[in-house]
Short mmCIF file of C-alpha atoms in Angstrom, two decimals:
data_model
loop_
_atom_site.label_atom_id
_atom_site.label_comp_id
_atom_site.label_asym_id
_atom_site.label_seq_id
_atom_site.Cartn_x
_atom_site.Cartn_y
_atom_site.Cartn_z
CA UNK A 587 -136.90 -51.38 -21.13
CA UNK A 588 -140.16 -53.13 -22.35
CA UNK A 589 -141.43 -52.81 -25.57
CA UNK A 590 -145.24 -53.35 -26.38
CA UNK A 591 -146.96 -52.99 -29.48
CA UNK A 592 -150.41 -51.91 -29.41
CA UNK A 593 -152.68 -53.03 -31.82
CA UNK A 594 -150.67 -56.23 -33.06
CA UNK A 595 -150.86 -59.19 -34.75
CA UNK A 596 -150.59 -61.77 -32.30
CA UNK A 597 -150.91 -62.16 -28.58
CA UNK A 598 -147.48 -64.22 -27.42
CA UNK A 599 -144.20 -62.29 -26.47
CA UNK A 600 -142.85 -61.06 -30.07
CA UNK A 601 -138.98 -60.62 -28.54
CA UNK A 602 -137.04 -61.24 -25.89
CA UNK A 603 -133.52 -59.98 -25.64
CA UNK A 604 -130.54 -58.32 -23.59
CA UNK A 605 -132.97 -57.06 -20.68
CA UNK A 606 -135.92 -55.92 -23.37
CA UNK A 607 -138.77 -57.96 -23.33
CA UNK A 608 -141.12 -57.66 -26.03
CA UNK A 609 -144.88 -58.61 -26.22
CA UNK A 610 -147.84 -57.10 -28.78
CA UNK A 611 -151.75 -56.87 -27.57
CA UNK A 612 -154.50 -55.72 -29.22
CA UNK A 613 -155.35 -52.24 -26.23
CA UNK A 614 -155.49 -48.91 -27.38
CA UNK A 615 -151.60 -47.84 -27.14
CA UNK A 616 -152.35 -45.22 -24.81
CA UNK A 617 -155.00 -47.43 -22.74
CA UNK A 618 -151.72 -49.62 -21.50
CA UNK A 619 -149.37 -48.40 -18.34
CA UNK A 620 -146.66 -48.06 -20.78
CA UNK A 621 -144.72 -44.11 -19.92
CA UNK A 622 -143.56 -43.74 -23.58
CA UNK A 623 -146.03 -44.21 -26.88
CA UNK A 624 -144.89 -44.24 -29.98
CA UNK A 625 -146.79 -43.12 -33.03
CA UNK A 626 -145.40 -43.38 -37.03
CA UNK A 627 -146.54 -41.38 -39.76
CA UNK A 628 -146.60 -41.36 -43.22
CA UNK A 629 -145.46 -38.57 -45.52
CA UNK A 630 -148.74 -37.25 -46.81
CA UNK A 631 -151.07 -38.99 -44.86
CA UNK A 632 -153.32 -37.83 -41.66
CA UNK A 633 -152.26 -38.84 -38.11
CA UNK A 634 -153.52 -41.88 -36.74
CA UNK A 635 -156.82 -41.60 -35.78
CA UNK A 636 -157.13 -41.59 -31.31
CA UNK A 637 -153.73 -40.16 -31.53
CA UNK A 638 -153.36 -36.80 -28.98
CA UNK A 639 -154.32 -34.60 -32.45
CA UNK A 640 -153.32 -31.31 -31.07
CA UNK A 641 -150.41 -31.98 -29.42
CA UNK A 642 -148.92 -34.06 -32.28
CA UNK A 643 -150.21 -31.20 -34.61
CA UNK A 644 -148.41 -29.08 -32.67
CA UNK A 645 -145.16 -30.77 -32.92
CA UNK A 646 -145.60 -30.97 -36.64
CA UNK A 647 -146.79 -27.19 -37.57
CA UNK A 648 -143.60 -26.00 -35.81
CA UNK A 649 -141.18 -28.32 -37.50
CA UNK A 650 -139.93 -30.07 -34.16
CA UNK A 651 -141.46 -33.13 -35.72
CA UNK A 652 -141.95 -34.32 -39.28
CA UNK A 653 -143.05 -36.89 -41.22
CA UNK A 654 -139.82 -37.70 -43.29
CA UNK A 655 -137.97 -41.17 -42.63
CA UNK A 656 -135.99 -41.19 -39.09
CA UNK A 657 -137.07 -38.15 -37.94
CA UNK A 658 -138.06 -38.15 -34.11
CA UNK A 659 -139.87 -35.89 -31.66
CA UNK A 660 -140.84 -35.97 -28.54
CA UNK A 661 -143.67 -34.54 -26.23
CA UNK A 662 -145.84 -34.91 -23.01
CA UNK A 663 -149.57 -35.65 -22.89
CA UNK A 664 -151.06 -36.35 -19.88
CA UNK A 665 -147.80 -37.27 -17.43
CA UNK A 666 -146.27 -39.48 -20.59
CA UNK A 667 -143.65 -39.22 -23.49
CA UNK A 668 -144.83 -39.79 -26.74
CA UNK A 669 -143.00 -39.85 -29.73
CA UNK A 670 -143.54 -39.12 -32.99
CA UNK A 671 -141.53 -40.63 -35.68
CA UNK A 672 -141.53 -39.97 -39.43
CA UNK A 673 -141.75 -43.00 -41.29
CA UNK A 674 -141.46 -41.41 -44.97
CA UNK A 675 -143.56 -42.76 -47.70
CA UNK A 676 -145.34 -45.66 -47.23
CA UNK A 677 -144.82 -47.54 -50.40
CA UNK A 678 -141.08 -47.49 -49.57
CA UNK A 679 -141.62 -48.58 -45.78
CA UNK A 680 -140.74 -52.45 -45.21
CA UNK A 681 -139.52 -54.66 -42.54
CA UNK A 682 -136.21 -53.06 -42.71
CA UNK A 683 -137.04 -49.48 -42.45
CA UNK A 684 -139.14 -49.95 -39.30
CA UNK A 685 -136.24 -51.82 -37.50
CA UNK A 686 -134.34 -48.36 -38.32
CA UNK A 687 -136.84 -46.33 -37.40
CA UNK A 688 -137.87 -48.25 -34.31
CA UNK A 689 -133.93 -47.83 -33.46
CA UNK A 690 -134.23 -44.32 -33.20
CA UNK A 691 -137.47 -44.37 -31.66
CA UNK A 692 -135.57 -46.54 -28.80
CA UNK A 693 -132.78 -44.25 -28.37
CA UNK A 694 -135.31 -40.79 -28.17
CA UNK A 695 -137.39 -43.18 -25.47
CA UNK A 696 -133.75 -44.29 -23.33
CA UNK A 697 -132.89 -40.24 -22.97
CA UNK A 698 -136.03 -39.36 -21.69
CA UNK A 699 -135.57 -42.35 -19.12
CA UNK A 700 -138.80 -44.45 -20.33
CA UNK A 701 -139.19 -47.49 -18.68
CA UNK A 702 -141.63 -48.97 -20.82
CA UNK A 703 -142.37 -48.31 -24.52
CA UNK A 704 -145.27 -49.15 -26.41
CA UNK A 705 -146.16 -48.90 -30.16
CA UNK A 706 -149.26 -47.70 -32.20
CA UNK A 707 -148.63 -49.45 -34.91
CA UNK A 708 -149.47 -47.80 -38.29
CA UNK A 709 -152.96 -49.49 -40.22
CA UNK A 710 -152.24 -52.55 -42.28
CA UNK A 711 -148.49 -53.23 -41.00
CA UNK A 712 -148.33 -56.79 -41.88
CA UNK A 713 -146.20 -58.93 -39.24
CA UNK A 714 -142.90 -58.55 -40.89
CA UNK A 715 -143.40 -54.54 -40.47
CA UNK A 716 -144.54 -55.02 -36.62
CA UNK A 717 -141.25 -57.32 -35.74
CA UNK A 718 -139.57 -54.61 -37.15
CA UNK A 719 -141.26 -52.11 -34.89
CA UNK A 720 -140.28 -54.08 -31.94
CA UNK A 721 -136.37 -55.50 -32.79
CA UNK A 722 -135.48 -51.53 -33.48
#
């Protein structure tokens, strides 16, 4: 599986290991030929803006999805997975907590047989928050 992370913070492969190879680029998550997104949120904050609103809306009004730490859901827009993932609070969310979350993220995006996986990465990550993203 290849993971990409939209939106990051430099431009050279990030990781590289056991068959997963790992870059970052600066595109519009869902303007890349990657079949799986993934999109965090925040407890108590908005979806990212040029997310899929009302599918993602969706997802959280009927409780599949929410915005608490770990939790995972996933649905199609437009012929492609995309998963949302609670990332809890953000003052508790560090380099740490996005390597768990990106783990779960990975596993939700293996069952559904994604062959490539790319992050939206939340505003104002830092780079220790995006390596995290992408070693999960």
């Amino acid at each position: 599986m290849v993971v990409v992370a939209a939106q990051g913070l430099r431009t050279r492969p990030l990781v590289t290991c056991r068959g997963v190879h790992v870059e970052t680029m600066t595109a519009d998550a869902f303007s890349t030929g990657a079949d799986a997104v993934a999109i965090g949120v925040f407890e108590n904050e908005e979806l990212p803006i040029g997310a899929p609103m009302a599918e993602l809306e969706a997802l959280l009004a009927s409780g599949e999805a929410k915005r608490s730490f770990k939790h995972v859901a996933l649905t199609h827009v437009d012929g492609r997975r995309v998963i949302l993932a609670g990332l809890g609070p953000r003052a508790r969310f560090d380099a740490e907590r996005a390597r768990v979350v990106a783990a779960q993220v990975h596993r939700r995006a293996r069952d559904a047989a994604a062959r490539t996986l790319c992050w939206r990465l939340p505003e104002g990550p830092g780079e220790q928050i995006a390596a995290g993203l992408v070693q999960g």
